[in-house]
């Protein structure tokens, strides 16, 4: 890794740490949204650096669809125990039982969209006034519109036209009662930055990010990992492939990619050669051309 890249990563690190400290200074009940994916793991690492040697002053909040990769949940629990973090879990299953969310039906049924409802309910329950998210501007066009401090109104809705200027790294966290902010400390990072930083810092990740054998089904140009939550269509069958996860989410909509990448260097090489974004393997983003923006306006991350 060149010294230029190292300097670039340190600049990004410094910016993110500054944002974590700004939030701690401006808000009373900030929570860190944690999915068990690489970006949220990176944020925990940055938060630890921001307040070391003290513990992270934020509670982790995981919105659990109940359809996660088992390896992700195991890693989440191990991380929380290792660093002594406080963890709260919002269960989509509970929203379904309350009748505030309705389970989808059909071969493409997924609980991914229902996370917005459970997230909104969890933020209100815990009286969260700032929620850290791992969104990056390079992921998807709707996320490119986000500010570092992204305002949400009293209905948890996002209006891309109602965002505040952020000149000279000054962040305005003023809000009315009932409103809150979503905070994106790694907005300016790219997927390549994330992987190079993870390598530089030696950050541990769930093993599903590295090559392994897994049964998958090919559907709409994407490989979906075998799980009890996916019903095969007529003519479909499970087949064993050498794959890894490029992004982590609900198993019903998160595609895996064929890969032999077993090291960080291998993954960095793959990312450098990729011509599809990491969210290109997410079926939930393909439901409409504006799928992500529609979900964000409804309270999605």
XYZ file of N, CA, C and O in Angstrom, residues 55 79-86:
36
model
N -14.840 3.725 27.110
C -15.680 2.869 26.285
C -16.484 3.717 25.304
O -16.644 4.924 25.487
N -18.455 -9.556 19.254
C -17.913 -8.193 19.264
C -18.424 -7.418 20.474
O -17.658 -6.718 21.146
N -19.708 -7.530 20.752
C -20.305 -6.824 21.885
C -19.661 -7.261 23.197
O -19.344 -6.436 24.065
N -19.426 -8.555 23.329
C -18.793 -9.073 24.540
C -17.331 -8.632 24.630
O -16.850 -8.241 25.705
N -16.633 -8.650 23.503
C -15.209 -8.308 23.486
C -14.967 -6.859 23.898
O -14.039 -6.564 24.663
N -15.803 -5.942 23.405
C -15.587 -4.516 23.657
C -16.462 -3.956 24.774
O -16.370 -2.763 25.095
N -17.311 -4.791 25.359
C -18.145 -4.324 26.461
C -19.176 -3.306 26.034
O -19.515 -2.389 26.808
N -19.678 -3.443 24.797
C -20.681 -2.508 24.291
C -22.066 -2.883 24.813
O -22.343 -4.038 25.139
N -22.934 -1.904 24.861
C -24.345 -2.166 25.152
C -25.065 -2.365 23.824
O -24.882 -1.589 22.883
